Amino acid sequence: MKDDYLLGCIQEYKNRLMYSTDRREGMKEKKQKVQLFKMYKDFIVYGKKYERRWRRLCNRYKKIRIIGIEFVSIGETIPRLFTAIKDLREESPKTLFVVLPVFFQHYSGGIYNKRIFDLLGRHLYFIRESNISFWLYVAAKHAETLDKSWFHHYDARRAERVKVKKGKALVPFTKEQTEEGEARMKQMGITGEFICLHARENRVKELEWVEEMAKETSCRDCDINSYGKACLYMGGLGYQAVRMGKYEIKQCKIPGVIDYANDYYDELMDFYLLSKSKFLLGSNSGLPAVAGFWGCPVLITNVVNLCYGLEAWPDTGLDMYLPKKYWSEKEKRYLNLYEILDISNDCDIYNSKFRGRHIVLKDNTQEEILEAVKEMNAKVDGRWTASEEEEKDRKKYWQIMDAWNRKHSYVLPRRRCKGYTMVFWQISYSYLKNNRYLLDVDSSLLE
């Protein structure tokens, strides 16, 4: 990697830090000449101070490894950071991991959640607003001394499952963070046990990515109100419901739901609420990739990308999912599981590709979600006992999944990954037993 490339990445990051932190207002362009003038002014004024600071770092560490991690969405960023923490623990204590947030060219936002720095800063050293001028100096003066061999090491998430125990966060909160979280929960009106809800909308993509990306990936969206019957059921058991998210515009009409996304949003609470939730009733988005790291099981509805890969995803052992239905307009029927995997591999998460294959994706119904929530709640409580019929159906399900996996050395959306993981969550049995056509696969494909 060329040294001027590293300098450009840090300068780009600094530019983004100077944008408005509220992306609803949009981005404000800064003239490059002004930025360069300020950078060189800092070098002149603080150069000797920065040099002494750099020498202290070199005396303390044998290797200073700088890594770029994409800060383009919470679901992309968190798994990569936890993978980096795992790698750091296996390294010599004389190695310093320096994390530089990097961004896609077509991503127009800034840092999605700055509390990440506080939560994980005890484990990783972040280049942030308070020290970025120093690291610009290092990149300009001492880039050849930095270990840049791992800069692109986390461009693709690793093909592995991160085992997590229910209710046990991999990175606990500090006393101050816990006190802040409890105070905010009280302010929100959370008085007892609760579940978190999240229904993906393409609003974030509209605000921070190109509009075409939002339209193309909307097949992963679902309606928050489709959780209505499930919330009423959990409410009858004494559980409140908290709507997660940011920039949500779909009105939640479910009685009693606390709309954290629109009324109480706070960057710390993205993590703290999940850590206290019984489980997350979510959708095919990035939030389930976050929940498990804080010990929260997930029930994911309306899943589209079954073979997309769950690289570096947390696994509580209780996680469960409901797929969307794949209707073939040509054959006038719903596709079975093997066919769904083929289509998922070919079409990924893009509407135009599904249209090209004449596939219509149909959302989960309120009744399907309700039955899955009953099942999830029983499993989290340890009250679920699998019947012989369920064991038989699940065996056939995994036989199909494994057979497809064996015949595909890679999946199209994950070509840059070294390996990939199939969806490892349990499919909701209440869903599977009512849609047994999913298991109607030619036996010759399973050999």
Coordinates of C-alpha atoms in Angstrom, one line a residue:
M1 CA 0.0 0.0 0.0
K2 CA 1.4 3.4 -1.0
D3 CA 2.0 5.9 1.8
D4 CA 0.0 8.6 0.0
Y5 CA -3.0 6.3 -0.1
L6 CA -2.9 6.0 3.7
L7 CA -2.6 9.8 4.0
G8 CA -5.5 10.2 1.7
C9 CA -7.7 7.8 3.7
I10 CA -7.0 9.7 7.0
Q11 CA -7.7 13.1 5.3
E12 CA -10.9 11.8 3.9
Y13 CA -11.9 10.6 7.4
K14 CA -11.1 14.0 8.8
N15 CA -13.3 15.7 6.2
R16 CA -16.2 13.4 7.2
L17 CA -15.7 14.3 10.9
M18 CA -16.1 17.9 10.0
Y19 CA -19.5 17.3 8.3
S20 CA -22.7 17.7 10.3
T21 CA -23.2 14.9 12.8
D22 CA -26.9 14.9 12.0
R23 CA -27.1 13.5 8.5
R24 CA -30.7 14.7 8.1
E25 CA -29.2 18.1 7.3
G26 CA -27.0 16.5 4.6
M27 CA -23.3 16.9 3.9
K28 CA -21.4 20.2 3.7
E29 CA -18.6 20.2 1.2
K30 CA -15.2 21.6 2.4
K31 CA -12.7 23.1 0.1
Q32 CA -9.6 20.9 -0.2
K33 CA -7.2 23.9 -0.1
V34 CA -8.5 25.0 3.2
Q35 CA -8.1 21.5 4.6
L36 CA -4.6 21.1 3.4
F37 CA -3.7 24.5 4.8
K38 CA -5.0 23.6 8.3
M39 CA -3.2 20.3 8.2
Y40 CA 0.2 21.8 7.4
K41 CA -0.5 24.6 10.0
D42 CA -1.0 21.8 12.6
F43 CA 2.3 20.2 11.6
I44 CA 4.2 23.5 12.1
V45 CA 2.6 24.4 15.4
Y46 CA 2.5 20.9 16.9
G47 CA 5.2 19.1 15.0
K48 CA 7.7 18.8 17.9
K49 CA 4.9 17.6 20.2
Y50 CA 3.7 15.1 17.7
E51 CA 7.2 13.8 17.2
R52 CA 7.8 13.2 20.9
R53 CA 4.4 11.4 21.1
W54 CA 5.4 9.2 18.2
R55 CA 8.7 8.2 19.7
R56 CA 6.9 7.3 23.0
L57 CA 4.6 5.0 21.0
C58 CA 7.6 3.4 19.2
N59 CA 9.3 2.8 22.5
R60 CA 6.2 1.1 24.0
Y61 CA 5.3 -1.1 21.0
K62 CA 7.4 -3.2 18.7
K63 CA 4.7 -3.1 16.0
I64 CA 2.1 -0.4 15.2
R65 CA -0.4 -2.0 12.9
I66 CA -2.9 0.3 11.2
I67 CA -6.1 -1.3 9.9
G68 CA -8.9 0.1 7.9
I69 CA -12.5 -0.9 8.9
E70 CA -15.6 0.3 7.1
F71 CA -17.8 2.6 9.2
V72 CA -20.7 2.6 6.7
S73 CA -23.4 0.9 8.8
I74 CA -23.6 -0.6 12.3
G75 CA -24.2 -4.1 11.0
E76 CA -21.0 -4.0 8.8
T77 CA -18.8 -2.3 11.4
I78 CA -19.5 -4.2 14.6
P79 CA -18.7 -7.7 13.4
R80 CA -15.4 -6.5 11.9
L81 CA -14.4 -4.8 15.1
F82 CA -15.1 -7.8 17.2
T83 CA -13.0 -9.9 14.7
A84 CA -10.2 -7.4 15.2
I85 CA -10.5 -7.6 19.0
K86 CA -10.2 -11.4 18.7
D87 CA -7.1 -11.1 16.5
L88 CA -5.5 -8.6 18.9
R89 CA -5.9 -10.9 21.8
E90 CA -3.9 -13.5 19.9
E91 CA -1.1 -11.0 19.1
S92 CA 1.8 -10.0 21.2
P93 CA 1.1 -7.3 23.8
K94 CA 3.8 -5.3 22.0
T95 CA 1.5 -4.9 19.0
L96 CA -0.8 -1.9 18.8
F97 CA -3.9 -2.2 16.6
V98 CA -4.8 1.3 15.3
V99 CA -8.3 1.4 13.7
L100 CA -8.9 3.9 10.9
P101 CA -12.6 4.3 9.9
V102 CA -12.8 4.1 6.1
F103 CA -15.8 4.6 3.8
F104 CA -17.2 3.4 0.4
Q105 CA -16.9 6.0 -2.3
H106 CA -20.7 6.0 -2.8
Y107 CA -21.4 6.3 0.9
S108 CA -22.3 9.9 1.8
G109 CA -22.6 9.7 5.6
G110 CA -20.2 10.1 8.4
I111 CA -19.6 7.9 11.5
Y112 CA -22.9 6.1 12.1
N113 CA -22.5 5.8 15.8
K114 CA -19.7 7.5 17.7
R115 CA -20.3 5.7 21.0
I116 CA -18.6 2.7 19.3
F117 CA -15.4 4.4 20.2
D118 CA -16.3 4.5 23.9
L119 CA -17.6 1.0 24.0
L120 CA -14.7 -0.7 22.3
G121 CA -12.0 1.8 23.0
R122 CA -10.7 -0.3 25.9
H123 CA -9.8 -3.0 23.4
L124 CA -8.9 -1.1 20.2
Y125 CA -7.1 2.2 19.6
F126 CA -9.3 4.3 17.4
I127 CA -8.2 7.2 15.2
R128 CA -10.9 9.8 16.2
E129 CA -11.5 13.5 16.3
S130 CA -9.3 14.1 19.3
N131 CA -6.2 12.5 17.7
I132 CA -6.6 12.7 14.0
S133 CA -4.2 15.6 13.5
F134 CA -1.5 13.5 15.2
W135 CA -2.1 10.5 12.9
L136 CA -2.1 12.8 9.8
Y137 CA 1.4 13.8 11.0
V138 CA 2.4 10.2 11.4
A139 CA 1.1 9.2 8.0
A140 CA 3.0 12.1 6.4
K141 CA 6.3 11.7 8.3
H142 CA 6.5 8.1 9.4
A143 CA 4.3 6.0 7.2
E144 CA 7.2 3.7 6.3
T145 CA 7.4 2.7 10.0
L146 CA 3.8 1.6 10.3
D147 CA 2.7 -2.0 9.6
K148 CA 0.2 -1.5 6.8
S149 CA 0.1 -5.2 5.7
W150 CA -3.3 -5.7 7.4
F151 CA -4.9 -2.4 6.2
H152 CA -7.4 -4.3 4.0
H153 CA -7.5 -7.4 6.2
Y154 CA -11.1 -6.7 7.2
D155 CA -12.5 -5.6 3.9
A156 CA -14.5 -8.8 3.9
R157 CA -15.9 -10.3 7.1
R158 CA -14.4 -13.6 8.2
A159 CA -16.3 -16.8 7.7
E160 CA -16.9 -17.9 11.3
R161 CA -19.5 -17.9 14.0
V162 CA -18.8 -16.1 17.2
K163 CA -20.3 -18.1 20.1
V164 CA -22.1 -15.9 22.7
K165 CA -24.0 -16.8 25.8
K166 CA -27.5 -15.4 26.3
G167 CA -27.4 -12.3 28.5
K168 CA -23.6 -12.1 28.5
A169 CA -22.1 -9.3 26.5
L170 CA -18.7 -9.9 25.0
V171 CA -17.8 -6.3 26.0
P172 CA -19.5 -5.3 29.2
F173 CA -20.6 -1.7 29.9
T174 CA -18.7 0.4 32.4
K175 CA -20.3 1.6 35.6
E176 CA -20.9 5.0 34.1
Q177 CA -22.4 3.6 30.9
T178 CA -24.7 1.4 32.9
E179 CA -25.9 4.3 35.0
E180 CA -26.5 6.3 31.9
G181 CA -28.4 3.5 30.2
E182 CA -30.6 2.8 33.2
A183 CA -31.5 6.5 33.5
R184 CA -32.4 6.7 29.9
M185 CA -34.6 3.5 30.1
K186 CA -36.4 5.1 33.0
Q187 CA -36.9 8.3 31.0
M188 CA -38.4 6.1 28.1
G189 CA -40.9 4.5 30.5
I190 CA -39.4 1.1 30.5
T191 CA -40.5 -0.4 33.8
G192 CA -39.9 -4.1 33.5
E193 CA -39.0 -6.8 31.0
F194 CA -39.2 -6.0 27.3
I195 CA -38.4 -7.1 23.8
C196 CA -36.8 -5.0 21.0
L197 CA -38.4 -4.6 17.6
H198 CA -36.8 -3.6 14.3
A199 CA -38.3 -3.6 10.8
R200 CA -35.9 -2.5 8.1
E201 CA -36.8 0.5 6.0
N202 CA -34.7 1.9 3.2
R203 CA -34.7 5.4 4.7
V204 CA -31.1 5.0 5.9
K205 CA -29.9 4.0 2.4
E206 CA -31.8 7.0 1.0
L207 CA -30.0 9.4 3.3
E208 CA -26.5 8.0 3.3
W209 CA -26.2 6.0 0.1
V210 CA -27.3 6.7 -3.5
E211 CA -31.0 6.6 -4.1
E212 CA -30.7 3.7 -6.5
M213 CA -29.2 1.6 -3.8
A214 CA -32.2 2.2 -1.6
K215 CA -34.6 1.2 -4.3
E216 CA -32.6 -1.9 -5.3
T217 CA -32.3 -3.3 -1.8
S218 CA -35.8 -2.6 -0.5
C219 CA -36.7 -6.3 -0.9
R220 CA -35.2 -6.7 2.6
D221 CA -37.7 -4.2 4.0
C222 CA -40.8 -5.2 6.0
D223 CA -43.6 -3.4 7.9
I224 CA -43.2 -2.7 11.6
N225 CA -47.0 -3.2 12.0
S226 CA -46.7 -6.8 10.9
Y227 CA -45.4 -7.4 14.4
G228 CA -48.7 -6.2 15.9
K229 CA -50.2 -9.6 17.0
A230 CA -46.8 -10.7 18.3
C231 CA -46.5 -7.6 20.4
L232 CA -50.0 -8.0 21.8
Y233 CA -49.1 -11.6 22.8
M234 CA -45.9 -10.6 24.5
G235 CA -47.8 -7.7 26.2
G236 CA -50.2 -10.1 27.6
L237 CA -47.3 -11.9 29.2
G238 CA -46.1 -8.6 30.8
Y239 CA -43.4 -7.6 28.3
Q240 CA -43.1 -4.1 26.9
A241 CA -41.9 -3.6 23.3
V242 CA -39.3 -1.0 22.1
R243 CA -39.0 0.0 18.5
M244 CA -35.3 0.2 17.5
G245 CA -33.8 2.0 14.5
K246 CA -32.9 5.4 13.2
Y247 CA -34.6 7.7 10.7
E248 CA -37.7 5.5 10.7
I249 CA -40.7 7.0 8.9
K250 CA -43.2 4.2 8.9
Q251 CA -45.8 5.0 11.6
C252 CA -46.0 2.3 14.2
K253 CA -49.7 1.7 15.0
I254 CA -49.1 -1.1 17.5
P255 CA -50.6 -0.1 20.9
G256 CA -48.1 0.5 23.7
V257 CA -44.9 0.2 21.7
I258 CA -42.2 2.6 22.9
D259 CA -40.9 4.4 19.8
Y260 CA -37.2 4.7 20.7
A261 CA -36.2 5.2 17.1
N262 CA -38.2 8.5 16.7
D263 CA -38.7 9.7 20.3
Y264 CA -35.7 8.7 22.4
Y265 CA -32.8 7.9 20.0
D266 CA -29.4 7.9 21.7
E267 CA -26.2 6.3 20.4
L268 CA -25.4 4.4 23.6
M269 CA -28.9 3.0 23.8
D270 CA -28.5 1.2 20.4
F271 CA -26.4 -1.3 22.4
Y272 CA -27.7 -0.9 25.9
L273 CA -31.3 -1.7 25.0
L274 CA -30.3 -4.9 23.2
S275 CA -28.2 -6.0 26.1
K276 CA -31.4 -5.8 28.4
S277 CA -33.9 -7.2 25.9
K278 CA -35.3 -10.7 26.2
F279 CA -34.8 -11.1 22.4
L280 CA -34.8 -9.0 19.3
L281 CA -37.8 -9.4 16.9
G282 CA -36.0 -8.1 13.9
S283 CA -35.7 -8.2 10.1
N284 CA -33.1 -8.8 7.4
S285 CA -30.9 -5.9 8.4
G286 CA -27.7 -5.1 10.3
L287 CA -29.1 -4.9 13.8
P288 CA -29.2 -8.7 14.3
A289 CA -25.5 -8.7 13.6
V290 CA -25.1 -6.4 16.6
A291 CA -27.5 -7.9 19.1
G292 CA -25.7 -11.2 19.8
F293 CA -22.5 -9.5 20.8
W294 CA -24.4 -8.1 23.7
G295 CA -26.0 -11.4 24.6
C296 CA -29.4 -10.8 22.9
P297 CA -31.0 -13.7 20.9
V298 CA -32.7 -12.8 17.7
L299 CA -35.8 -13.9 15.8
I300 CA -35.3 -12.5 12.2
T301 CA -38.3 -12.2 10.0
N302 CA -38.6 -11.8 6.2
V303 CA -35.1 -13.2 5.5
V304 CA -34.1 -13.0 1.8
N305 CA -30.4 -13.9 1.6
L306 CA -30.2 -17.5 2.9
C307 CA -26.8 -18.3 1.4
Y308 CA -25.5 -14.8 1.5
G309 CA -23.2 -15.7 4.4
L310 CA -23.1 -14.7 8.1
E311 CA -19.4 -14.0 8.3
A312 CA -18.3 -13.1 11.8
W313 CA -21.9 -13.2 13.1
P314 CA -22.6 -13.8 16.8
D315 CA -24.5 -17.0 17.6
T316 CA -26.4 -17.4 20.9
G317 CA -27.6 -20.9 20.0
L318 CA -31.2 -19.6 20.3
D319 CA -31.4 -17.5 17.1
M320 CA -34.2 -18.3 14.7
Y321 CA -35.5 -17.0 11.4
L322 CA -38.5 -16.8 9.0
P323 CA -37.7 -16.6 5.3
K324 CA -39.8 -14.7 2.8
K325 CA -41.8 -16.8 0.4
Y326 CA -40.4 -17.1 -3.2
W327 CA -43.3 -17.2 -5.7
S328 CA -42.3 -18.2 -9.3
E329 CA -44.5 -16.3 -11.8
K330 CA -43.4 -18.7 -14.5
E331 CA -44.2 -21.9 -12.6
K332 CA -47.1 -20.5 -10.6
R333 CA -45.9 -22.0 -7.3
Y334 CA -43.7 -21.3 -4.3
L335 CA -40.1 -22.5 -4.6
N336 CA -38.7 -25.2 -2.4
L337 CA -35.7 -24.7 -0.2
Y338 CA -33.0 -25.8 -2.7
E339 CA -34.5 -23.6 -5.4
I340 CA -34.6 -20.6 -3.0
L341 CA -30.9 -21.1 -2.3
D342 CA -30.2 -21.0 -6.0
I343 CA -32.2 -17.9 -6.5
S344 CA -30.8 -16.2 -3.4
N345 CA -27.3 -16.9 -4.7
D346 CA -28.1 -15.5 -8.1
C347 CA -30.2 -12.5 -7.1
D348 CA -28.5 -11.5 -3.8
I349 CA -30.6 -8.6 -2.3
Y350 CA -31.4 -6.7 -5.5
N351 CA -34.9 -6.1 -6.7
S352 CA -34.0 -5.9 -10.4
K353 CA -32.5 -9.4 -10.3
F354 CA -35.5 -10.9 -8.7
R355 CA -37.7 -9.2 -11.4
G356 CA -35.4 -10.6 -14.1
R357 CA -36.0 -14.1 -12.7
H358 CA -39.7 -13.5 -12.4
I359 CA -39.7 -14.1 -8.7
V360 CA -42.1 -12.3 -6.3
L361 CA -41.0 -12.1 -2.7
K362 CA -43.9 -12.3 -0.2
D363 CA -43.6 -11.0 3.4
N364 CA -44.3 -13.0 6.5
T365 CA -47.9 -12.6 7.8
Q366 CA -48.8 -11.4 11.3
E367 CA -50.0 -14.9 12.1
E368 CA -46.6 -16.5 11.0
I369 CA -44.7 -14.0 13.1
L370 CA -47.0 -14.5 16.1
E371 CA -46.5 -18.3 16.0
A372 CA -42.7 -17.8 15.7
V373 CA -42.6 -15.4 18.6
K374 CA -44.5 -18.0 20.8
E375 CA -41.8 -20.6 19.8
M376 CA -38.9 -18.1 20.4
N377 CA -40.2 -17.1 23.8
A378 CA -40.6 -20.7 24.9
K379 CA -37.1 -21.6 23.6
V380 CA -35.5 -18.6 25.5
D381 CA -37.3 -19.7 28.6
G382 CA -36.1 -23.3 28.1
R383 CA -39.7 -24.6 27.8
W384 CA -39.5 -25.9 24.2
T385 CA -39.4 -29.7 23.6
A386 CA -39.0 -30.8 20.0
S387 CA -41.4 -33.5 18.8
E388 CA -40.4 -36.5 16.7
E389 CA -42.0 -34.9 13.7
E390 CA -39.9 -31.7 14.3
E391 CA -36.7 -33.7 14.6
K392 CA -37.5 -35.5 11.3
D393 CA -38.3 -32.2 9.5
R394 CA -35.2 -30.4 10.8
K395 CA -33.0 -33.3 9.7
K396 CA -34.4 -33.0 6.2
Y397 CA -34.0 -29.2 6.3
W398 CA -30.3 -29.4 7.3
Q399 CA -29.7 -32.2 4.7
I400 CA -30.9 -29.8 2.0
M401 CA -28.8 -26.9 3.3
D402 CA -25.7 -29.1 3.6
A403 CA -26.2 -30.6 0.1
W404 CA -26.4 -27.2 -1.5
N405 CA -23.4 -26.0 0.5
R406 CA -21.3 -28.9 -0.6
K407 CA -22.0 -28.2 -4.3
H408 CA -21.0 -24.5 -4.1
S409 CA -17.4 -23.7 -3.3
Y410 CA -18.3 -20.0 -3.0
V411 CA -21.4 -17.8 -3.2
L412 CA -21.6 -15.0 -5.7
P413 CA -22.2 -12.2 -3.1
R414 CA -19.2 -13.4 -1.1
R415 CA -16.5 -14.0 -3.7
R416 CA -14.0 -11.8 -1.8
C417 CA -14.5 -13.9 1.4
K418 CA -12.2 -16.8 2.3
G419 CA -15.1 -19.2 2.6
Y420 CA -18.6 -18.4 3.7
T421 CA -21.2 -19.6 6.2
M422 CA -24.7 -20.6 5.3
V423 CA -27.5 -19.4 7.4
F424 CA -26.9 -21.2 10.7
W425 CA -30.0 -20.0 12.6
Q426 CA -32.8 -22.5 13.2
I427 CA -35.7 -22.0 10.9
S428 CA -38.9 -21.5 12.9
Y429 CA -40.6 -24.8 13.2
S430 CA -44.1 -23.3 13.4
Y431 CA -43.3 -21.9 9.9
L432 CA -41.6 -25.0 8.5
K433 CA -44.5 -27.4 9.5
N434 CA -47.0 -25.1 7.7
N435 CA -44.8 -24.7 4.6
R436 CA -43.6 -28.3 4.1
Y437 CA -43.2 -27.6 0.3
L438 CA -39.8 -26.2 1.3
L439 CA -38.7 -29.7 2.0
D440 CA -40.1 -31.1 -1.3
V441 CA -36.6 -31.4 -2.9
D442 CA -35.6 -34.1 -5.5
S443 CA -33.6 -36.7 -3.6
S444 CA -31.0 -36.8 -6.4
L445 CA -29.9 -33.3 -5.4
L446 CA -29.1 -34.4 -1.9
E447 CA -26.7 -37.1 -2.9

